[in-house]
Short mmCIF file of C-alpha atoms in Angstrom, two decimals:
data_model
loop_
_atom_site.label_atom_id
_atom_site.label_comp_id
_atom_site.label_asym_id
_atom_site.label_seq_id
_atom_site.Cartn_x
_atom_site.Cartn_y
_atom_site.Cartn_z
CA UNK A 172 -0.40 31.36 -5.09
CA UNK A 173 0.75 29.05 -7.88
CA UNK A 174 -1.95 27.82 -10.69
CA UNK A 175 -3.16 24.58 -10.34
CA UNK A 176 -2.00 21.72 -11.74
CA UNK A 177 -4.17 19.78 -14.23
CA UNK A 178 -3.25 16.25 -13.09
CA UNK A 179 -4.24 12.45 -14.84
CA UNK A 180 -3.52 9.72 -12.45
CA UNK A 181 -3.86 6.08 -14.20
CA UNK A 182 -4.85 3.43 -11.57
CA UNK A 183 -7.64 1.58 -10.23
CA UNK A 184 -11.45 2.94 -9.61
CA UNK A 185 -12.78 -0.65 -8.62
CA UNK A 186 -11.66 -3.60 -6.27
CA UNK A 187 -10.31 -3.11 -2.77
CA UNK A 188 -6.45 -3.23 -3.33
CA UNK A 189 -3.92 -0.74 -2.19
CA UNK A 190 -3.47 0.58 -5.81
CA UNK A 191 -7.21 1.74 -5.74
CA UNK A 192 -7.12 2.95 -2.27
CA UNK A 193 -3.88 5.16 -3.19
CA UNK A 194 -5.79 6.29 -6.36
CA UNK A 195 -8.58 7.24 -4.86
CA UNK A 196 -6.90 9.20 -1.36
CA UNK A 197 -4.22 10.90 -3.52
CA UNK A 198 -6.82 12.20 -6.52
CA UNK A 199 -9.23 13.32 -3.55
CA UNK A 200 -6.01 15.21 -1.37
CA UNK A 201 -5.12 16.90 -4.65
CA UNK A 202 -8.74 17.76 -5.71
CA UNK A 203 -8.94 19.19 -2.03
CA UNK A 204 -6.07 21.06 -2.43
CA UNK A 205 -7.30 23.30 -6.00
CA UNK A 206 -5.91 21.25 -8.89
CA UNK A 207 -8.01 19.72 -11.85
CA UNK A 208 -7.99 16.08 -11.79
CA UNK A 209 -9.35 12.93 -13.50
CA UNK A 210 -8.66 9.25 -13.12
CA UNK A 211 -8.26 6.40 -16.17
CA UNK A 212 -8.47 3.13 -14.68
CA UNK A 213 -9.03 -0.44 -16.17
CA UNK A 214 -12.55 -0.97 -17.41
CA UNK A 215 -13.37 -3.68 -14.31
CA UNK A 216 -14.04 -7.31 -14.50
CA UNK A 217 -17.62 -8.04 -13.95
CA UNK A 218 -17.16 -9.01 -10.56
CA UNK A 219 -15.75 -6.09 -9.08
CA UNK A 220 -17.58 -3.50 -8.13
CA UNK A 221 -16.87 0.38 -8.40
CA UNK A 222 -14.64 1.78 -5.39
CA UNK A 223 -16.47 1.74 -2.25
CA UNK A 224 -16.13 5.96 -2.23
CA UNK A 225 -19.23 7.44 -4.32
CA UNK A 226 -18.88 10.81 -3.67
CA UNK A 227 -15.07 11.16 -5.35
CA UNK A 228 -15.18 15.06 -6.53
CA UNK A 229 -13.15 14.08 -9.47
CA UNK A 230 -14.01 12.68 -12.54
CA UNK A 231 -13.23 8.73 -13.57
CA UNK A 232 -13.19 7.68 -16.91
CA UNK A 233 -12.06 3.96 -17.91
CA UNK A 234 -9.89 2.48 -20.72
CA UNK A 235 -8.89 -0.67 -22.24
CA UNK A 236 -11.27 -3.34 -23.91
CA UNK A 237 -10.76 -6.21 -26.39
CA UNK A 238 -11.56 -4.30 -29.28
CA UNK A 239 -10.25 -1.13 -28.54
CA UNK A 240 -6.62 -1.41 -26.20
CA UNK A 241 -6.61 2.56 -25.91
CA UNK A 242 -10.44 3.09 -25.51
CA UNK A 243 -10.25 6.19 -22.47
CA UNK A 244 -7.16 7.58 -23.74
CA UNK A 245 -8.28 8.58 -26.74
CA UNK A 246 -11.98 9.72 -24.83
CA UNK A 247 -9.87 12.87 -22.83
CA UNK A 248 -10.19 14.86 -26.37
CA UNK A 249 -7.95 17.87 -26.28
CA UNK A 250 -7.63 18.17 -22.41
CA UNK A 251 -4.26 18.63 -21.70
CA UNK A 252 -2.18 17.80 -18.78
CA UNK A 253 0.55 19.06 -16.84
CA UNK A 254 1.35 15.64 -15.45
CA UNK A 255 0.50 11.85 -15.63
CA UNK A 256 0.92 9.29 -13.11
CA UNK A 257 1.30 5.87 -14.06
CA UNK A 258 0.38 3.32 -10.77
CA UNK A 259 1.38 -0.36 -11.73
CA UNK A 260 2.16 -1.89 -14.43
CA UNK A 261 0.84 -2.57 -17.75
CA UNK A 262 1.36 -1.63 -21.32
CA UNK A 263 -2.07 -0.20 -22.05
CA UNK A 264 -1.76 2.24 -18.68
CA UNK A 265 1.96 3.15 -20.28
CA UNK A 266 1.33 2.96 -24.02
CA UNK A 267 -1.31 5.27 -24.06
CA UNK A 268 0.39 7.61 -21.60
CA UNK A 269 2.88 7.85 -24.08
CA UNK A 270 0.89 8.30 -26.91
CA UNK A 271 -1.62 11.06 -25.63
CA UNK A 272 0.76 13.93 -26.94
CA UNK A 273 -1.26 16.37 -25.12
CA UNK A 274 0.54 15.10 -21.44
CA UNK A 275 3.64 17.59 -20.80
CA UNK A 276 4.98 15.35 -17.71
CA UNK A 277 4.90 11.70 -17.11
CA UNK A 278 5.77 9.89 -13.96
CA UNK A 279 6.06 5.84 -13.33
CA UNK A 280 5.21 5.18 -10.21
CA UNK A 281 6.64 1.63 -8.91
CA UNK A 282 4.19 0.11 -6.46
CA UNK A 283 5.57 -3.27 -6.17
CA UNK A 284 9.23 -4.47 -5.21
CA UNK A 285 10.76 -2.99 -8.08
CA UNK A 286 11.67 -6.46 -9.42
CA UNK A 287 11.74 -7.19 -13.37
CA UNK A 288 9.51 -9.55 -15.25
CA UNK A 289 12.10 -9.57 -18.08
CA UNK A 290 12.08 -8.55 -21.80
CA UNK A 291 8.22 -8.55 -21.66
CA UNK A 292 7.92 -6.49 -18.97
CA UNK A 293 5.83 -2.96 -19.91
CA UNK A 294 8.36 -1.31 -17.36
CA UNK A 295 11.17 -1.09 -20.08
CA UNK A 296 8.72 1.68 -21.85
CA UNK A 297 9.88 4.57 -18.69
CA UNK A 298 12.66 4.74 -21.70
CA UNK A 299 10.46 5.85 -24.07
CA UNK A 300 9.10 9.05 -22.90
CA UNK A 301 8.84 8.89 -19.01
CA UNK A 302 10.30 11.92 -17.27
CA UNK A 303 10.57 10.12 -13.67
CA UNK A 304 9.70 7.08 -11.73
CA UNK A 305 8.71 7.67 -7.88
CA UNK A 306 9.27 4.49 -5.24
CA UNK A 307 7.32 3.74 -2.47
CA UNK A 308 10.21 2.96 -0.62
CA UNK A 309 14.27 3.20 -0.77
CA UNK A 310 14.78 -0.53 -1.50
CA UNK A 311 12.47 -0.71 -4.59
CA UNK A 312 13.94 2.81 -5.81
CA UNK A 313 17.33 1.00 -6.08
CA UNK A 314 15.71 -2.14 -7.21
CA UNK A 315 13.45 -1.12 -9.76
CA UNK A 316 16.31 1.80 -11.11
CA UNK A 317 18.58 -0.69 -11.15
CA UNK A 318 16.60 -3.56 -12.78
CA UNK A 319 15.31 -0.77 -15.75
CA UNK A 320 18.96 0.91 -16.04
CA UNK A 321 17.13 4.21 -15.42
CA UNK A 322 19.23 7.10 -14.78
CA UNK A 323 16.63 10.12 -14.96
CA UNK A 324 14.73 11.94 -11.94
CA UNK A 325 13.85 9.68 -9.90
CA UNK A 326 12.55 10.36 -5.98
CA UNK A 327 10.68 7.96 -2.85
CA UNK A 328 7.19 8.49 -1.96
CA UNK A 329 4.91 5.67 -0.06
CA UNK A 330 1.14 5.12 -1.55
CA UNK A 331 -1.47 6.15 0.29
CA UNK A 332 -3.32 4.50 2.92
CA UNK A 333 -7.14 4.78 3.67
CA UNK A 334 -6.54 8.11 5.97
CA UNK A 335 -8.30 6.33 9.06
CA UNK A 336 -7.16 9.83 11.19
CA UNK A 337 -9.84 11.49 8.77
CA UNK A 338 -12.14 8.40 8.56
CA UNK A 339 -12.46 7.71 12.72
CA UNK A 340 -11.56 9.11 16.09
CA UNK A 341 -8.45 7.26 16.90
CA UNK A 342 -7.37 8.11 20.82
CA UNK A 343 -3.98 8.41 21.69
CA UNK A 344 -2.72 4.67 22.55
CA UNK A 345 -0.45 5.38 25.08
CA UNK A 346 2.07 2.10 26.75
CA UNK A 347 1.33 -1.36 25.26
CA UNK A 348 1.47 -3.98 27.67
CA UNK A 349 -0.85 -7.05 27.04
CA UNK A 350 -2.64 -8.72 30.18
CA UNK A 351 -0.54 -12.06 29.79
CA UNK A 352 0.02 -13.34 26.58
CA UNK A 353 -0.21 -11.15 23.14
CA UNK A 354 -3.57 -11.34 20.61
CA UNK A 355 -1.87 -11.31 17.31
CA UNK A 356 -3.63 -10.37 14.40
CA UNK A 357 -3.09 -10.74 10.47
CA UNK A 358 -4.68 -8.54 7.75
CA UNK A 359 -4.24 -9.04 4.01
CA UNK A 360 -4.39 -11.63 1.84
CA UNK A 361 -4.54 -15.38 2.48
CA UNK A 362 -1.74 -16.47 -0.12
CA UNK A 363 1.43 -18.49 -0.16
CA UNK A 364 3.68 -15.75 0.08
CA UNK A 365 2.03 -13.64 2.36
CA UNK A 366 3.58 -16.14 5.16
CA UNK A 367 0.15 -17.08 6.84
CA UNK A 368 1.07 -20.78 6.58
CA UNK A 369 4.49 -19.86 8.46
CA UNK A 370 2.49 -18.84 11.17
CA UNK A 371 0.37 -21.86 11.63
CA UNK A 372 3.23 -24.22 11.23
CA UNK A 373 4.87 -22.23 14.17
CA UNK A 374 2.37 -22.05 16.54
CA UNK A 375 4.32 -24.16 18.95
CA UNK A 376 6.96 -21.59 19.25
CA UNK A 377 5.04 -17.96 18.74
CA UNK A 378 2.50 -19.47 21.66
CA UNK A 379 5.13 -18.90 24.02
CA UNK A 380 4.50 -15.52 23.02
CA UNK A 381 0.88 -15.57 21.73
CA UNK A 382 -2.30 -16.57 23.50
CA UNK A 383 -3.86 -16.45 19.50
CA UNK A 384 -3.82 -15.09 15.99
CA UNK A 385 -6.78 -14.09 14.03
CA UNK A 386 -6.60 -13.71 10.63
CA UNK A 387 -8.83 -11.35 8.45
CA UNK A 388 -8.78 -11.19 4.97
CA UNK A 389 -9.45 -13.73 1.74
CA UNK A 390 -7.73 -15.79 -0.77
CA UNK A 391 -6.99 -18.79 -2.64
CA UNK A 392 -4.79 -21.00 0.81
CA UNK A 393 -7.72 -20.30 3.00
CA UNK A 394 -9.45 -23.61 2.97
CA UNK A 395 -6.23 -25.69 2.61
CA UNK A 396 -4.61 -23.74 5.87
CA UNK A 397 -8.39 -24.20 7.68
CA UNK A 398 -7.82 -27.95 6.99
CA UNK A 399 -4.42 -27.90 8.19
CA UNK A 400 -5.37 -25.62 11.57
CA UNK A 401 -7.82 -28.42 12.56
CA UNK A 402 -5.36 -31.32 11.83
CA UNK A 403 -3.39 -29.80 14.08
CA UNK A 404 -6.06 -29.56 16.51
CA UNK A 405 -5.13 -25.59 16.63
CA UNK A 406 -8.97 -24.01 15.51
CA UNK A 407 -9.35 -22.51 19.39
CA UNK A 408 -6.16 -20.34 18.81
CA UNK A 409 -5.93 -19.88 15.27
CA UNK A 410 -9.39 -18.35 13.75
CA UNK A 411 -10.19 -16.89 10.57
CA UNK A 412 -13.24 -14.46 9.86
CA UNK A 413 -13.23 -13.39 6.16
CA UNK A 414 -12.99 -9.64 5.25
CA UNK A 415 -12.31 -6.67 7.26
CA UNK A 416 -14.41 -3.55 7.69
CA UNK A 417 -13.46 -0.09 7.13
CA UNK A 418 -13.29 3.07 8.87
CA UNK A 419 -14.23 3.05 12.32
CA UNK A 420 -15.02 -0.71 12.84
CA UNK A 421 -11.34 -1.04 11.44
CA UNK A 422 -9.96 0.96 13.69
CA UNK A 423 -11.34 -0.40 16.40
CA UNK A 424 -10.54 -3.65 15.59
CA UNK A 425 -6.76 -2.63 14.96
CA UNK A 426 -6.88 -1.38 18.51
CA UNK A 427 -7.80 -4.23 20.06
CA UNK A 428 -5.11 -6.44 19.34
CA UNK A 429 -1.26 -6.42 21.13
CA UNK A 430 0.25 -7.18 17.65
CA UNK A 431 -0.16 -7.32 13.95
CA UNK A 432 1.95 -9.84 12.39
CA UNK A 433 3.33 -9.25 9.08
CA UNK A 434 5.75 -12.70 7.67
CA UNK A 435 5.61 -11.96 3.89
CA UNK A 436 8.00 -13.73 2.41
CA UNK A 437 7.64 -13.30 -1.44
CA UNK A 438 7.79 -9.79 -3.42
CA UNK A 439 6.10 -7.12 -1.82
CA UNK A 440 5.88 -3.10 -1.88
CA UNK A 441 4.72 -1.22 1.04
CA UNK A 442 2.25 -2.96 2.77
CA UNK A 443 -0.71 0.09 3.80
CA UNK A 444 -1.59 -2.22 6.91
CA UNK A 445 1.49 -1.53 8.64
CA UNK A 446 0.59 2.32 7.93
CA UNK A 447 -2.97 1.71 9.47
CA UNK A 448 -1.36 -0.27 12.13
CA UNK A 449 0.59 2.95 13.14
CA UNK A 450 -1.82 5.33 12.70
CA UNK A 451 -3.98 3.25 15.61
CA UNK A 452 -0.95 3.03 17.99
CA UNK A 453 -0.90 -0.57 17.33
CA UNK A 454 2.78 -2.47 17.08
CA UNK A 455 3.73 -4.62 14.30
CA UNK A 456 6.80 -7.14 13.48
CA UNK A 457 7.05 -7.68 10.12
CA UNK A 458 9.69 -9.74 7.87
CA UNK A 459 11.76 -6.68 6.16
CA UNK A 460 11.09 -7.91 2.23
CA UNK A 461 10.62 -5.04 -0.83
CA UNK A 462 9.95 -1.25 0.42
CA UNK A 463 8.97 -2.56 4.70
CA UNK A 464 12.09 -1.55 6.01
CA UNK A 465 10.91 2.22 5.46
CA UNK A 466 8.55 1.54 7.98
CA UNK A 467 11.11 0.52 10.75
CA UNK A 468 10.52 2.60 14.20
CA UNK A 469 11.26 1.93 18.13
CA UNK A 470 7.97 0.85 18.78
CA UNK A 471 8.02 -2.54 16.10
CA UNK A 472 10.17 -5.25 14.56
CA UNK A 473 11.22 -5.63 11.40
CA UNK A 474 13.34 -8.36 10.33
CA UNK A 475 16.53 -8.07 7.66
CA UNK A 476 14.20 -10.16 5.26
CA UNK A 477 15.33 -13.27 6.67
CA UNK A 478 12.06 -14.96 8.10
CA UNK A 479 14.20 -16.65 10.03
CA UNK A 480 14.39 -13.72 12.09
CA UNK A 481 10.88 -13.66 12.62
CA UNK A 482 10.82 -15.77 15.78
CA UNK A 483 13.06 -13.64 17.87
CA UNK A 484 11.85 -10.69 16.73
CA UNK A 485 8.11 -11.54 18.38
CA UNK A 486 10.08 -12.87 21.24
CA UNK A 487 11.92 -9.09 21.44
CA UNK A 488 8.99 -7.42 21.30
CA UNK A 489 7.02 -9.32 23.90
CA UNK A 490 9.95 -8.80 26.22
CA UNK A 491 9.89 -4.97 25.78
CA UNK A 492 5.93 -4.98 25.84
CA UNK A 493 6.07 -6.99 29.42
CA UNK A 494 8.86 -4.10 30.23
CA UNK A 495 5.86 -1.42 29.57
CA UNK A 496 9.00 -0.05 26.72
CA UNK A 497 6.64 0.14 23.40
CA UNK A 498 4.96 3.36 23.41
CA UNK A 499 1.73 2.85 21.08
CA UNK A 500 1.54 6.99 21.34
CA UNK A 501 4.69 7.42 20.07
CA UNK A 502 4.16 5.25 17.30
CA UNK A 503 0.96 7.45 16.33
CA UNK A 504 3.19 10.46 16.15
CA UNK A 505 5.78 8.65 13.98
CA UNK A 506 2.88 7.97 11.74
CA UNK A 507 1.85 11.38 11.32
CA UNK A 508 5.20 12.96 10.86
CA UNK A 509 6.13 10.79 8.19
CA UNK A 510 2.85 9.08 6.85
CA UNK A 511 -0.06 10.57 7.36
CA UNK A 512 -2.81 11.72 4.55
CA UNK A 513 -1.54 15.29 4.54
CA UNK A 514 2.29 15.05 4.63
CA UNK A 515 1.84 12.46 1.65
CA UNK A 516 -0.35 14.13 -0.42
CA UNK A 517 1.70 17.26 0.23
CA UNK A 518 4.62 15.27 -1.08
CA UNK A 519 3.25 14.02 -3.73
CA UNK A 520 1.82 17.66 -4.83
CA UNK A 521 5.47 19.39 -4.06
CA UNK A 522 6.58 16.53 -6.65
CA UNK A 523 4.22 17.15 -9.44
CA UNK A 524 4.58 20.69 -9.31
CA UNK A 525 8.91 20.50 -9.76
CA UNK A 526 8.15 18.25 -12.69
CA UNK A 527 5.31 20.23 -14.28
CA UNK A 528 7.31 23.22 -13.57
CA UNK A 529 10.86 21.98 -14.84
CA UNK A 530 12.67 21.96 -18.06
CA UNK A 531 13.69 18.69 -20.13
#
């Protein structure tokens, strides 16, 4: 059996966002799996708590500060690593990867869409000592590869979701057909470019499709979309209820919608709901921006990127739904031959080992 790997992964340890739910999941998977591994995230704002998963079984440290920009780097002492993993951006996360001397391997991994922030952007350091940058997706591999002129070892792996097949006991869906119209459903943020607005604004055509839409999640459009809901006389079909639960409750809630509707139409990564969404058996369309194309399968929609596209593609779906054609079982085992907490950690471990094992 091959030594374990002694592994730093630099993300987040607080908030709720997909970067801290990766962290978390793919430090756990690894600690699960034999290898030695700590965590270096941001020292967090005063209004955000610690991650919502106390009993880690790794150890979390925390770096950054006004006074001190490598404070946490400089706190691992003469532990040495086989491998870093940089999550995000940021030029204290990258600087101080670079600078530890005692880190044999260090990885970039791109969790947004790969697009550059020009000459300022912390990115352009992968040239200074990075040995690879790892994708969540094929599109922001070429993106962010091409945007960075980086021509080193380079590979796709998607972030980890919250493993709800560990978390809850998911059934097997089986056919999705809705009794009449579809309950649509939103998760994420409430932001301009996550395309919530699109969906109010085109009520009139998704209701052919839709009997309602209920949004979950919070941010900075909520109260101006509320207003604009009840100007439009639309707060029977269109509700909002603040932040989703975890675990169980989540899943169930997944469940119990037709049809999660996804019409991002800014930069975006790979969205974890439409993982969750999969794992529960439930059917998604989603406009096909940054790395959600990977997540294309019989059983959804994804559009070309084009929200224009978004319209028929609900229509589509709805037809094959009535049709008894989308298969919410089938979509479960897509999800766990290609996304599930064990084949991605396993990835991401077969990864870290070639690099820790390989030659410059």
């Amino acid at each position: 059996m091959a030594d374990p790997l002694s592994i730093l992964l630099i993300g987040y340890a607080h908030g709720e966002g997909g970067v801290t739910t990766h962290t978390h999941w793919l430090a756990h998977g690894l600690t699960q799996r034999g290898h030695h591994v700590q965590v270096l995230s941001p020292v967090p704002p005063r209004d955000l708590p610690e991650s919502p998963w106390p009993d880690r079984g790794y150890a979390v440290d925390h770096y950054g500060g006004k006074r001190d920009a490598l404070r946490g780097f400089s706190a691992l002492g003469k532990t040495r690593f086989d491998v870093a993993v940089v999550a995000g951006t940021g030029w204290k996360a990258m600087g101080g990867v670079i600078a530890n001397r005692r880190i044999r391997r260090r990885v970039f991994f791109e969790v947004m869409s790969g697009d550059s922030m020009g000459l300022a952007d912390p990115r352009h350091l992968v040239h200074a000592g990075f040995d690879a940058i790892v994708s969540l997706a094929t599109t922001v591999d070429e993106k962010v590869c091409s945007e960075f002129r980086w021509r080193g070892k380079r590979t796709i792996i998607q972030a980890l979701p919250e493993p709800l097949e560990l978390q809850a006991t998911i059934p097997d869906r089986g056919i999705v057909t809705p009794k009449g119209k579809m309950r649509g459903v939103y998760f994420g943020r409430i932001v301009p470019h996550k395309g919530v607005g699109f969906l109010v604004e085109q009520w009139a055509a998704l209701s052919e499709h839709l009997q309602s839409i209920d949004i979950y999640g919070t941010g900075d459009q909520r109260a101006e979309l509320e207003a604009r809901i009840a100007e439009l006389g639309l707060d029977d079909v269109i509700r909002f209820h603040g932040r989703y639960p975890d675990g169980q409750s989540y899943v169930d809630l997944l469940r119990d919608f037709d049809l999660l509707l996804l019409p991002t139409v800014g930069q975006e990564g790979g969205p974890l709901v439409l993982l969750e969404a999969m794992a529960c058996g439930t059917p998604f369309v989603a406009n096909g921006v940054g790395g959600i194309p990977d997540f294309a399968n019989p059983d959804c929609r994804v559009t070309s990127g084009d929200i224009a596209e978004f319209l028929p593609a609900v229509a589509s779906i709805a037809d094959q739904m009535a049709a008894g054609q989308v298969d919410g079982s089938r979509l479960q085992r897509h999800y766990h031959a290609n996304f599930s907490y064990e084949v991605l950690v396993g990835r991401w471990e077969s990864y870290l080992r070639f690099l820790a094992d390989g030659k410059r």
